[in-house]
Phi, psi and omega in degrees: 000140176242127181240116179288156175268217179124023178055239184295338176296344177298349178298331178295310179298326177301319178292316180301310185290327175296318178302314182293324176294318179300329181258014175057040181258098177220070187269003194276147176267340183205141175236134173243125182233147181233126174054237179299335175293330177287316180293322174299320181294327177298314178299323179293314182287336173279356180056055180234078179300142179092341183295310182295324177299316180295322179298313185283314187277342180247292185297318184287349179262005179273158177294334179297330177270305186249115186216095179300327179294317177300320180297318180297334180267006175104004180262193180289140168285319178229116185271087185291332178295314178300315184299314182293313183290325177294322178294323177297327183282313186268342179228072186304141180279144172272084186288341174298317176294321181297318180299328184270351185279174175294162181297144173246119173262127182252132181268128172230159183248123178288119183296322184290321185256340185076005185264152177282150168236147184240101188247137179284129180280144174217169179297337181282329183247007189300315184296305180294329181290318178294322178296317181296316184289338183260356188279082181296127182305140180075315178296319172249116193294329184276159170253099185301147178260140175222126184054040175066022176229145180282138179227165175218181187315129180297334180292347178289330184249332179204086185291327182228087189283051181286324178293325177294320176301318178296317180299333181270008172104358180290133179234358174224099192243129173256127182244126174256111183268166178250354177238152175299156176301142182099346178292141173223137181280137180265147178298159178301135178274349182228065182300327180297326180290319176301315180296325180288316182295329183243038182296335178273353177231069187299325180291321176294319178302317180294322177299319179295322179290331180269002189300316181299320179298314181291321179298312182291332175294323176296321177295323176298319178299317181296318182287327182224074182288165175303158186299333183265016186228136174251129177241122176251136188242135170241116187227155177297152175289168184300333182269015175297121191247014182268126175259181184303322184237032177293127179247359181290118186299319182297319179292319180295317179296320178295322178297322177296315179297324176298321177297316176302314182296316182288328174297318178293319179298325178295317178299321180292322177296328179283352182082019180269058184300323183296316179292319184289339181260359184291000000 
């Protein structure tokens, strides 16, 4: 399974994965998660339905996490370190279940090279790895270090690591997207600004400028996978109204319900009527 990120848009995947947990659907041999998709995957592999929803719809909507005034004064717009550590405190993880689950590969972006790395999460590296994969450039001012090297949000270099799943031998891949089907990412309209903002990290700047190309290439793979590979997609409906930084509770709650509905529809497409009707 591949789970895309997208900050608050992750509420959709939270609904999908909660639905599957409620119906005891955990058939995967490997999970790849990016940013909010990685944190959602942790809750899924710990078998804790409702946890990711509470993080996104409650903690992430507080001023302690999202604060435009703090950002204007030079601080974080979204304090992902606080969010992750606060969630660990108020919503403790069932790490016993996590230890027994299939491997979770987390995507992070190497600041020096601009390239993605795919690292297996464990209880020993979970905290720094989650911080690194969620640290959106500029929105979170710091570049978190992992293994003594600076990293940033995994979605900058590989937002939908479906091709990586294929390279690792996966031939039946389920992808949970954060945008409705038909979405395509547009190139940056201000490439000079990206180059200026990241003048000290030129490889990262180039990765950001190439992001739309790489993102759309992943969508091309999903739409036309190799002949020996099946890709199944669970995506938000066209009226999904949650953006990266949507704080409106009604929209976030509606996005979660859409995830529940689409998760159930996926089970029904698979012919798991008994599970879907339980």
